[in-house]
CSV table of C-alpha atoms and ligand atoms in Angstrom, one decimal:
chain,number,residue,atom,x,y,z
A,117,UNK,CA,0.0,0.0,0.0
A,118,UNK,CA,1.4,3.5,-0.6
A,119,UNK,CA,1.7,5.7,2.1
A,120,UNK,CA,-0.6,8.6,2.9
A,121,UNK,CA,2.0,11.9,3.2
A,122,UNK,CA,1.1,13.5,6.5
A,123,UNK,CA,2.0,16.9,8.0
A,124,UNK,CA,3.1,17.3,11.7
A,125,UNK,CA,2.2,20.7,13.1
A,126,UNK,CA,3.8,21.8,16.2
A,127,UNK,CA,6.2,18.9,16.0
A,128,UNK,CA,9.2,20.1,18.3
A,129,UNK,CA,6.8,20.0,21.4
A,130,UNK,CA,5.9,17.0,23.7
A,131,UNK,CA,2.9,15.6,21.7
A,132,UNK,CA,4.5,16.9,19.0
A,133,UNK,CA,7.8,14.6,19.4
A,134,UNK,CA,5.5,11.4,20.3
A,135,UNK,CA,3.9,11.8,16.7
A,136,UNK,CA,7.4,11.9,15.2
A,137,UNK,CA,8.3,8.9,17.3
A,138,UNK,CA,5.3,6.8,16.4
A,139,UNK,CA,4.7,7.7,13.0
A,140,UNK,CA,8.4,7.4,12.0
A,141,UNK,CA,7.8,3.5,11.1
A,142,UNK,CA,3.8,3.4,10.5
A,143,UNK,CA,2.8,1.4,8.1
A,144,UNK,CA,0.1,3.2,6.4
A,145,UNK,CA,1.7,7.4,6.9
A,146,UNK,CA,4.7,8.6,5.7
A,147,UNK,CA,6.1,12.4,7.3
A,148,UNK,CA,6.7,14.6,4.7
A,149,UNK,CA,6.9,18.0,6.4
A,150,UNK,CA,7.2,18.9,10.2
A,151,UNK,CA,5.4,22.4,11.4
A,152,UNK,CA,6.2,24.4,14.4
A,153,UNK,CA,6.7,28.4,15.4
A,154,UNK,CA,8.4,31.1,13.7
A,155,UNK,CA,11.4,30.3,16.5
A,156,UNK,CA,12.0,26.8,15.0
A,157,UNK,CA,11.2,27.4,11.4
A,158,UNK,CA,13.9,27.0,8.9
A,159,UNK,CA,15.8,24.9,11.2
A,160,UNK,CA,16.4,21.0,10.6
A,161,UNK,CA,14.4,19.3,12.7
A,162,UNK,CA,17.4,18.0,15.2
A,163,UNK,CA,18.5,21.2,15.5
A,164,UNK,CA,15.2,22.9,16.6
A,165,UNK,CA,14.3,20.1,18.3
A,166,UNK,CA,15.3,19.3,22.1
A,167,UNK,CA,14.3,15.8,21.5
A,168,UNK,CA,13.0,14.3,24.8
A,169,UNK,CA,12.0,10.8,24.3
A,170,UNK,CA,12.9,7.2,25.2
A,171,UNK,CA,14.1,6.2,21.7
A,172,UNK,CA,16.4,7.8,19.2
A,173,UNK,CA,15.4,11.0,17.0
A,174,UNK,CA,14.3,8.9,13.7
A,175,UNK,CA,17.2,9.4,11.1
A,176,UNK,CA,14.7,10.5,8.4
A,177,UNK,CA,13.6,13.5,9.9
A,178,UNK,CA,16.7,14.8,11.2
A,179,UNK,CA,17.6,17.2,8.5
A,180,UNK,CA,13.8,17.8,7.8
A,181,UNK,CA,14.0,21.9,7.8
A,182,UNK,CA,11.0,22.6,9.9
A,183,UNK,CA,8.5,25.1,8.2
A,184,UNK,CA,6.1,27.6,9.4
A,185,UNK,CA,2.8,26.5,10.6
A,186,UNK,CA,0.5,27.5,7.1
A,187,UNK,CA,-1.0,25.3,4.7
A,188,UNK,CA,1.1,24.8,2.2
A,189,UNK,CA,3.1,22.1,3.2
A,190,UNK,CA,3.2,18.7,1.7
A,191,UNK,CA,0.8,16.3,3.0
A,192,UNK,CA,-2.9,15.9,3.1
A,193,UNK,CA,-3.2,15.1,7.1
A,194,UNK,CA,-2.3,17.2,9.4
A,195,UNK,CA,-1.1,15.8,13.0
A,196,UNK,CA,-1.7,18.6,15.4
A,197,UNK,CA,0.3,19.0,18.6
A,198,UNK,CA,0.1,22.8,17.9
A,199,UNK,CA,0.4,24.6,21.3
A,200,UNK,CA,-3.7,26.0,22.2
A,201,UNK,CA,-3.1,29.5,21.8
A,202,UNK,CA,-2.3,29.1,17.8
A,203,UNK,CA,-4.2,25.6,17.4
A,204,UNK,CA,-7.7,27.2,16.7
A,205,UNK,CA,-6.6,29.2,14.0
A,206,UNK,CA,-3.6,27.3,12.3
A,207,UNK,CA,-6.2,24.5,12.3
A,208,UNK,CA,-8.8,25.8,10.7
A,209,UNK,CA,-6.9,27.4,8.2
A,210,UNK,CA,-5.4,23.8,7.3
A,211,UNK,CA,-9.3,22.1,7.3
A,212,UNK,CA,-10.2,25.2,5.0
A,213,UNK,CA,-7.1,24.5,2.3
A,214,UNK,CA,-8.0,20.7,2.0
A,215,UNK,CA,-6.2,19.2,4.5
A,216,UNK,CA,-7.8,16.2,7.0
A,217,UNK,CA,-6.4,17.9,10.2
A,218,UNK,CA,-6.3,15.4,13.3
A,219,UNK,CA,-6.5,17.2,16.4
A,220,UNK,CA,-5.0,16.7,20.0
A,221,UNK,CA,-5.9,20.5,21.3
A,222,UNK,CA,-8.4,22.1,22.8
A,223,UNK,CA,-9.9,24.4,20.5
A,224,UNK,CA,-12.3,23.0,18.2
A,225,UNK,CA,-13.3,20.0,20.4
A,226,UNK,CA,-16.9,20.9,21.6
A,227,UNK,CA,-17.6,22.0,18.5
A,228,UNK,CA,-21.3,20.6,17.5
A,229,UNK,CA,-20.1,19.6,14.1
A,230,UNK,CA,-16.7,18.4,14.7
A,231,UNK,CA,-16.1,14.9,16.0
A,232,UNK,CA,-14.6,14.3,19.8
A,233,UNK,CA,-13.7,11.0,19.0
A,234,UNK,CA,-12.6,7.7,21.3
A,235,UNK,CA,-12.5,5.0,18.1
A,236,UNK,CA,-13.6,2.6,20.3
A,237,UNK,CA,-16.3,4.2,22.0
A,238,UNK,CA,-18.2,6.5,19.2
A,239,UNK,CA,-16.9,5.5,16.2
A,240,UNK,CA,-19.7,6.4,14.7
A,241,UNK,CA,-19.4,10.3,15.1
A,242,UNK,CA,-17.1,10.6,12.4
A,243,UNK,CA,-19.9,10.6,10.5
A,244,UNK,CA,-20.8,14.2,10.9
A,245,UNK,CA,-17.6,15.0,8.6
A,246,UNK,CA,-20.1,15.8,5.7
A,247,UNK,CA,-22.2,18.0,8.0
A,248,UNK,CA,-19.3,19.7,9.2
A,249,UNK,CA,-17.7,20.7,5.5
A,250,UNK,CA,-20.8,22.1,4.3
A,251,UNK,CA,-21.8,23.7,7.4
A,252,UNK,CA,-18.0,25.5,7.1
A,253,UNK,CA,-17.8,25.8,2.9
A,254,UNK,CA,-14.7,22.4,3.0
A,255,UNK,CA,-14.2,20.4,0.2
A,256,UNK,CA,-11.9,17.9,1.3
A,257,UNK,CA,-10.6,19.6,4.4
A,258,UNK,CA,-12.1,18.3,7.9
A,259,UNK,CA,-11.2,18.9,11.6
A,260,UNK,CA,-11.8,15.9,13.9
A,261,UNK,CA,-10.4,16.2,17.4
A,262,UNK,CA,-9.5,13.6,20.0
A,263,UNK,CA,-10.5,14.3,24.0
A,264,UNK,CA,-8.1,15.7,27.1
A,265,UNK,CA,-5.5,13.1,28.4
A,266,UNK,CA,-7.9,12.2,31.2
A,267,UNK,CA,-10.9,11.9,29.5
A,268,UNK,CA,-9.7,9.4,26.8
A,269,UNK,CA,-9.1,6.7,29.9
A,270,UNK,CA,-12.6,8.1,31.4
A,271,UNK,CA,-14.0,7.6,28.5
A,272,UNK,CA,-13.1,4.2,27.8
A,273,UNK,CA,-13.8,2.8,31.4
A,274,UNK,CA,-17.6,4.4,31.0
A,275,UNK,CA,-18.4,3.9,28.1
A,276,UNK,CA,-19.0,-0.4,27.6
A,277,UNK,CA,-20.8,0.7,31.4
A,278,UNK,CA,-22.4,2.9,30.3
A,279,UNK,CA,-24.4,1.4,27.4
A,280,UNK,CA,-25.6,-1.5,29.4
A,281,UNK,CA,-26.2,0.4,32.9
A,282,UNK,CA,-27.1,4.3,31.9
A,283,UNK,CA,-24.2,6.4,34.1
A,284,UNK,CA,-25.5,8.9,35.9
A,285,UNK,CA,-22.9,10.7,38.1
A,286,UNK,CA,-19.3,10.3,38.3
A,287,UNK,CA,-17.0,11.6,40.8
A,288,UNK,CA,-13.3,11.4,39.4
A,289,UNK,CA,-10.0,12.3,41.5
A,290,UNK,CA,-7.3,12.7,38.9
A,291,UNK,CA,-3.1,11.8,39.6
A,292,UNK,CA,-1.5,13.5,36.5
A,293,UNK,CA,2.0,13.0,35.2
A,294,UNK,CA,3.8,16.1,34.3
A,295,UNK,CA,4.6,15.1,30.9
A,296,UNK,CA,1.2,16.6,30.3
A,297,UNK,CA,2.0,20.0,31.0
A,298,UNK,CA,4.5,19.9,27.9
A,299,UNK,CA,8.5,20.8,28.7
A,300,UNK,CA,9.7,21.9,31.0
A,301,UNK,CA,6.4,21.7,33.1
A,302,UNK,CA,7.0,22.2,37.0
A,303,UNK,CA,10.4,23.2,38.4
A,304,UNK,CA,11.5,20.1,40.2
A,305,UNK,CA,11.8,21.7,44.1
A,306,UNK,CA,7.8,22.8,42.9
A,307,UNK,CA,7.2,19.0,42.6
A,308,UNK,CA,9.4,16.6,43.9
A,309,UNK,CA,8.1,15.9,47.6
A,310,UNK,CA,4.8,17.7,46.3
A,311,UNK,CA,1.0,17.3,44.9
A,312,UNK,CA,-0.3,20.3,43.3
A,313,UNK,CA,-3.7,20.6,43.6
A,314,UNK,CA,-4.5,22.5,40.4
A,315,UNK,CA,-4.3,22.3,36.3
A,316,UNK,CA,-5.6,25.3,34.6
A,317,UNK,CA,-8.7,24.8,32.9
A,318,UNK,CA,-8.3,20.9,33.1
A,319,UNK,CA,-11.8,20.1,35.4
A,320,UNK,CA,-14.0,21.6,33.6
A,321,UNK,CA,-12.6,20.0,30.2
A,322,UNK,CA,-12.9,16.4,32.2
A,323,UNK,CA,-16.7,17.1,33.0
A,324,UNK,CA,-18.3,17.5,30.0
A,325,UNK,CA,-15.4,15.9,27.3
A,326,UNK,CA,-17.1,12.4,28.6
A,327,UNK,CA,-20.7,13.6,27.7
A,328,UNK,CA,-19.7,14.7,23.9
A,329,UNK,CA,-18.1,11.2,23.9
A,330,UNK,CA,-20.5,9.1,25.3
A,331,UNK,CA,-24.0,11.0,23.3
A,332,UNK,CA,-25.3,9.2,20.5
A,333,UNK,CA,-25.9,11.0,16.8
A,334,UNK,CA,-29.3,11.7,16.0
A,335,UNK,CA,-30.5,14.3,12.6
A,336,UNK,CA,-26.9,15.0,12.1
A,337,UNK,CA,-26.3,16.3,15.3
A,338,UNK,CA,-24.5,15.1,18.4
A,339,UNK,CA,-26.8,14.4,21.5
A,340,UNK,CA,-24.6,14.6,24.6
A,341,UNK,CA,-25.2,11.8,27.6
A,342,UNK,CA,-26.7,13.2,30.6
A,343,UNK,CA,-24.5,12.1,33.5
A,344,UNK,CA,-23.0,14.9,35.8
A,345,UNK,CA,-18.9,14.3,36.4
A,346,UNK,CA,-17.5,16.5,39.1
A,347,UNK,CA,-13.5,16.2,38.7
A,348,UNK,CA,-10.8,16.6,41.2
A,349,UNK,CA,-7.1,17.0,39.4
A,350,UNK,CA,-3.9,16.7,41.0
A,351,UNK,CA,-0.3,16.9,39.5
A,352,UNK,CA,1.8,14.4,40.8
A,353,UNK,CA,5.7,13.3,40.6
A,354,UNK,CA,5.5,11.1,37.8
A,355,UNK,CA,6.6,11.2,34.5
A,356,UNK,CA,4.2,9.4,32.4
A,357,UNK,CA,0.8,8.3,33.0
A,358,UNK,CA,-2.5,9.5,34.5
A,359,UNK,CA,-4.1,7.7,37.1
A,360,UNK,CA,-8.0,8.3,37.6
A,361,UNK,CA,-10.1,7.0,40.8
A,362,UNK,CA,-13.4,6.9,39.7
A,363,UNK,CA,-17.0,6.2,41.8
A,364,UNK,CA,-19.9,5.9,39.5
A,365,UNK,CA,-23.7,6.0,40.2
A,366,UNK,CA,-25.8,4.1,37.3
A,367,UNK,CA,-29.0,4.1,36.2
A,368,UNK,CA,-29.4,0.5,36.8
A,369,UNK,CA,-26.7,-0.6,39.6
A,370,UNK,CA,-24.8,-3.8,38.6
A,371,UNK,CA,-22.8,-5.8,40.0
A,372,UNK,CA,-18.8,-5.9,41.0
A,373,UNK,CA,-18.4,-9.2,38.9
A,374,UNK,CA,-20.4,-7.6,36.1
A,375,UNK,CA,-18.5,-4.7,35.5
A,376,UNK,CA,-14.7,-6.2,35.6
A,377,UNK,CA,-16.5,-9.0,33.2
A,378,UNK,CA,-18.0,-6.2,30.6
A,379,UNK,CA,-14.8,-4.2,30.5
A,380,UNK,CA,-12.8,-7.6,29.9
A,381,UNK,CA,-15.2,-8.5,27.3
A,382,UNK,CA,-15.0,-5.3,25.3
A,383,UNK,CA,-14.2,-4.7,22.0
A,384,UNK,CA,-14.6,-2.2,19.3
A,385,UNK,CA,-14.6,-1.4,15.6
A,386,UNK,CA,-10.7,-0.5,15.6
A,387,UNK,CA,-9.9,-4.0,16.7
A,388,UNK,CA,-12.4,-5.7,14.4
A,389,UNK,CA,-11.0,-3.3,11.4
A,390,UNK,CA,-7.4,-4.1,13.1
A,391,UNK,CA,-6.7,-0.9,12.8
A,392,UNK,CA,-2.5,-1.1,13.6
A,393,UNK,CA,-2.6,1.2,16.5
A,394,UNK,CA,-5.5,-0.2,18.3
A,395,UNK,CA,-5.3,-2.4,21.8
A,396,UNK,CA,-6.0,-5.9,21.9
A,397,UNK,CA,-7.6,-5.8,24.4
A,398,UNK,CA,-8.2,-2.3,24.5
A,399,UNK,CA,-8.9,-2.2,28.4
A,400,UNK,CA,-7.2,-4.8,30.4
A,401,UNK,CA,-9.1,-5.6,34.1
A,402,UNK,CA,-6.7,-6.5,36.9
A,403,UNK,CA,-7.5,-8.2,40.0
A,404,UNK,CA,-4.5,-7.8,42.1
A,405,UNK,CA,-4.6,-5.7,45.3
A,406,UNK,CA,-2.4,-2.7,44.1
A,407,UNK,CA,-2.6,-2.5,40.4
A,408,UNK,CA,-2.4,-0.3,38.1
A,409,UNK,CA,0.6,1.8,38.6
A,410,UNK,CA,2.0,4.3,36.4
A,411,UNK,CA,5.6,2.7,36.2
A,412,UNK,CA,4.1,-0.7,35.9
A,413,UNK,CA,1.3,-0.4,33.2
A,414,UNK,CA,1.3,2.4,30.9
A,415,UNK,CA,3.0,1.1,28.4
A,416,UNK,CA,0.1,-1.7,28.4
A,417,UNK,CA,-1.1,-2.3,24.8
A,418,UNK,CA,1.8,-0.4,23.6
A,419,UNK,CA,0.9,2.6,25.7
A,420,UNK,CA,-2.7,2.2,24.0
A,421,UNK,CA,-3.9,0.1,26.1
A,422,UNK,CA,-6.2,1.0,29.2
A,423,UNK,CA,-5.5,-0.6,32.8
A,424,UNK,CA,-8.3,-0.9,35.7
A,425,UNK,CA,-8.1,-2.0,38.9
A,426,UNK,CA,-9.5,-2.1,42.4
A,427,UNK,CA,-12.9,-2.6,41.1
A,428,UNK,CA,-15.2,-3.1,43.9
A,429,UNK,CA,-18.4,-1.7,45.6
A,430,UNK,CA,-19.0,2.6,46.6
A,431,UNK,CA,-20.9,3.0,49.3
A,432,UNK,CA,-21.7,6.5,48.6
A,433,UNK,CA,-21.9,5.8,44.5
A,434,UNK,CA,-22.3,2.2,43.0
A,435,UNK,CA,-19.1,0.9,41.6
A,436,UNK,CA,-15.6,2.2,42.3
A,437,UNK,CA,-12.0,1.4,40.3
A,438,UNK,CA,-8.8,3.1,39.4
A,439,UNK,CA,-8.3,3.9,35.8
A,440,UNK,CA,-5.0,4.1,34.0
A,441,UNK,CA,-3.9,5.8,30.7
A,442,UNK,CA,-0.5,6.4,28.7
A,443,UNK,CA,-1.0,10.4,28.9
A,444,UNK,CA,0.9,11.6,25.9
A,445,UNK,CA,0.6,8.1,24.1
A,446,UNK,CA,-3.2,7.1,24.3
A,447,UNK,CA,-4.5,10.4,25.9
A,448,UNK,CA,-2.7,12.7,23.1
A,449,UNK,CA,-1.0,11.4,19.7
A,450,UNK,CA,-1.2,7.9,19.5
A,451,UNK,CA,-4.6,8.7,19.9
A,452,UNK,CA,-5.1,11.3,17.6
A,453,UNK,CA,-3.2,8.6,14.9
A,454,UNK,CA,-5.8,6.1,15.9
A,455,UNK,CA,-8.2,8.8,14.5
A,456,UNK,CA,-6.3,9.1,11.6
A,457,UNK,CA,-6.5,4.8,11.0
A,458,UNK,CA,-10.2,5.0,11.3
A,459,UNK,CA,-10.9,7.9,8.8
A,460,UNK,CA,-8.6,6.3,6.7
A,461,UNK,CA,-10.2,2.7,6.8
A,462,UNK,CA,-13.5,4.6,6.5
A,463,UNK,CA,-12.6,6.3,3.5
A,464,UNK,CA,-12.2,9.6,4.6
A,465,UNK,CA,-9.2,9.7,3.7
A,466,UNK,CA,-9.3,8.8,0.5
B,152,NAP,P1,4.5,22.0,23.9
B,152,NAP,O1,5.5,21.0,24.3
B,152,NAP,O2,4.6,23.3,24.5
B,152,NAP,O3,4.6,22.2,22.3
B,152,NAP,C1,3.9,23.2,21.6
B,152,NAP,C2,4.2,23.1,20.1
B,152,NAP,O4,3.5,24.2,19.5
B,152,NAP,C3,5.7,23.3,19.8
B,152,NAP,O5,6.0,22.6,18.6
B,152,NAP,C4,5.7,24.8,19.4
B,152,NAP,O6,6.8,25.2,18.5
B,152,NAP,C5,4.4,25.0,18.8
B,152,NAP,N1,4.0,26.5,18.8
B,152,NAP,C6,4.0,27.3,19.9
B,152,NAP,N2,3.6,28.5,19.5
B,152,NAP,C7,3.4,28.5,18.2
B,152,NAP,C8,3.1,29.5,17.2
B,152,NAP,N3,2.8,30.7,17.5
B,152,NAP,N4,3.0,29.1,15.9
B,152,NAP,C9,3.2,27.8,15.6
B,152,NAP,N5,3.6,26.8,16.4
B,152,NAP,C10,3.7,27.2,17.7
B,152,NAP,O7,3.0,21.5,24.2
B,152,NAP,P2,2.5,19.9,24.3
B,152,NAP,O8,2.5,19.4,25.7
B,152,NAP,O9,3.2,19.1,23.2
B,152,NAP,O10,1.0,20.1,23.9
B,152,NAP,C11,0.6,20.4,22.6
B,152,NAP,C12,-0.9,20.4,22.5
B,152,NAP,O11,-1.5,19.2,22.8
B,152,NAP,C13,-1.6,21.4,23.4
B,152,NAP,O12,-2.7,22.0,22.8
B,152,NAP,C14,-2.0,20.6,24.6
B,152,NAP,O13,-3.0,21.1,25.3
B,152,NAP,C15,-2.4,19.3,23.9
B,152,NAP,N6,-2.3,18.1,24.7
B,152,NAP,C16,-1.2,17.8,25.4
B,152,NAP,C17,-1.1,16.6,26.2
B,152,NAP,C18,0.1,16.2,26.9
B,152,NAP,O14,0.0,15.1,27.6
B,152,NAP,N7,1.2,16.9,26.9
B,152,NAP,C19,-2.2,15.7,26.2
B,152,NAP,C20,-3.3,16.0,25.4
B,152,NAP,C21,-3.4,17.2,24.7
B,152,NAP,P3,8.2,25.8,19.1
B,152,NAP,O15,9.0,24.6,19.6
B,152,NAP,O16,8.8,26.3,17.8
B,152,NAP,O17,7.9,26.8,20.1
């Protein structure tokens, strides 16, 4: 199969490096230009690139000269790790000249015609792509976002519940890696020894992200789920992963042994269509005492994978667990490129 030429835009930062990392060897997208501010364009990519991650800089895109962020750069999808206070713009402009632009920021994702998209959870909102381009004049050109590093693990832990039980309140306390505040993040005598109780603008993104996610599409339009979520976000000492305790109230209350056997039995579209990034299994239940951990489970599924544990009975809600997601992995670009596989095996990318 020939590779689909994609753009990374706002590649030198955090999520911006993981898309480089994980799209260097992906079978069905090839990069063919890297984006990022007007400090780094011009450069070759090693050069304005303070590469931060566990592997090696990919050899092909080390003498990449990184261009500004406008749309007219080769490739027809755009990756963006674009930092929030130029994403809304630089995106749309892209989605106007023709490009498929795959979102990880904020900006455009309550948007009623663009999709907020879990693949295995509501797959099925892609489908508004049509609505969307001639609602904004597009041809080709399409935005489709994917949620906040928290909510993709939330997501994925309600959602199988939540089609067979109704949620209808969630109380979520957050752990959150500082990875997720980009580089450099918190000075290390502001965190080491430390919890910080507060993330700018990240609760009220977890407590309604879910409800896009988990609302249904009726006459072209989404129709958000009517739980309430009242989030409680911490940032904590480690690197990678955010932890989520979650106590859930349902419509219908099931049982311990229920739950932990319909997140075990889930499945979706991406691992029916074997889309390459997608978890088998996507969520993986554990039953020991003190599991998941950050240092021991986040790179389940290679990193795409979701961990739970601890799930047993609330006696103020119905069911409690602790949820676990690769922050910068499955709650940022490796989610936003499984986006990117299910428009493309959905021909939206053609
Ligand atoms: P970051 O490390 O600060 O990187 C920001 C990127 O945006 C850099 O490539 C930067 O380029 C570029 N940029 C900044 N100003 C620009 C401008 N005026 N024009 C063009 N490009 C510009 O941030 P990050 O942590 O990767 O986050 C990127 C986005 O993903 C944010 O919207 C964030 O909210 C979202 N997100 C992050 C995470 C996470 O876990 N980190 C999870 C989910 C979503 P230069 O290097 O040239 O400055």
């Amino acid at each position: 199969m020939k590779k689909l030429k994609v753009v990374i835009l706002g590649a030198t930062g955090m999520v911006g490096q993981r898309f480089v990392q994980l799209l260097a060897e992906h079978p069905w997208f090839e990069i063919a230009s890297l984006t990022a501010s007007d400090r780094s364009a011009g450069k070759p990519y090693a050069e304005a690139c303070t590469w931060r991650q566990d592997t090696d800089m990919p050899e092909s895109v080390k003498s990449m000269i990184v261009q500004p962020s406008e749309p007219n750069v080769e490739g027809s999808v755009a990756f963006s790790g674009l930092d929030a206070g130029v994403a809304g713009e630089v995106e749309l402009a892209f989605a106007a000249a023709g490009y498929g632009v795959v979102s990880n920021a904020k900006n455009h994702r309550m948007a009623a015609d663009v999709p907020l998209l879990v693949p295995e959870i509501n797959p099925d909102h892609i489908d508004i792509i049509p609505i969307q381009q001639k609602n904004r004049g597009w041809n080709t050109g399409f935005i489709v976002t994917n949620p906040n590093c928290v909510a993709v693990p939330m997501a994925m832990a309600l959602g199988p519940l939540h089609k067979r039980w109704g949620v209808e309140k969630v109380f979520v306390v957050t752990m959150q890696a500082l990875s997720g505040a980009g580089y450099p993040g918190h000075a290390a005598l502001d965190i080491i020894d430390n919890v910080i109780p507060f993330i700018g603008g990240e609760e009220p993104k977890v407590e309604v992200e879910s409800n896009k996610i988990l609302g249904t599409m009726a006459n072209n339009s989404f129709v958000h789920a009517d739980f309430r979520t009242s989030a409680m976000v911490n940032r904590v000492a480690v690197i990678d992963g955010h932890m989520l305790s979650l106590s859930i109230a349902f419509k219908q209350k099931p049982s311990v042994d229920e739950v932990k056997q319909t997140l075990r039995e889930f499945t979706s579209e991406p691992q029916q269509l074997q889309l390459p990034s997608a978890p088998i299994p996507p969520i993986v239940v554990r039953d020991e005492d003190n599991r998941p951990q950050p240092r021991l489970d986040r790179n389940t599924g290679n990193s795409m994978g979701v961990s739970i544990g601890r799930v047993r009975e609330c006696p103020l809600f119905d069911i409690k667990m602790t949820v676990l997601g690769h922050n910068t992995i499955r709650g940022a670009a490796g989610a936003a490129i499984l986006n990117a596989e299910l428009l493309k095996a959905k021909g939206y990318l053609d």
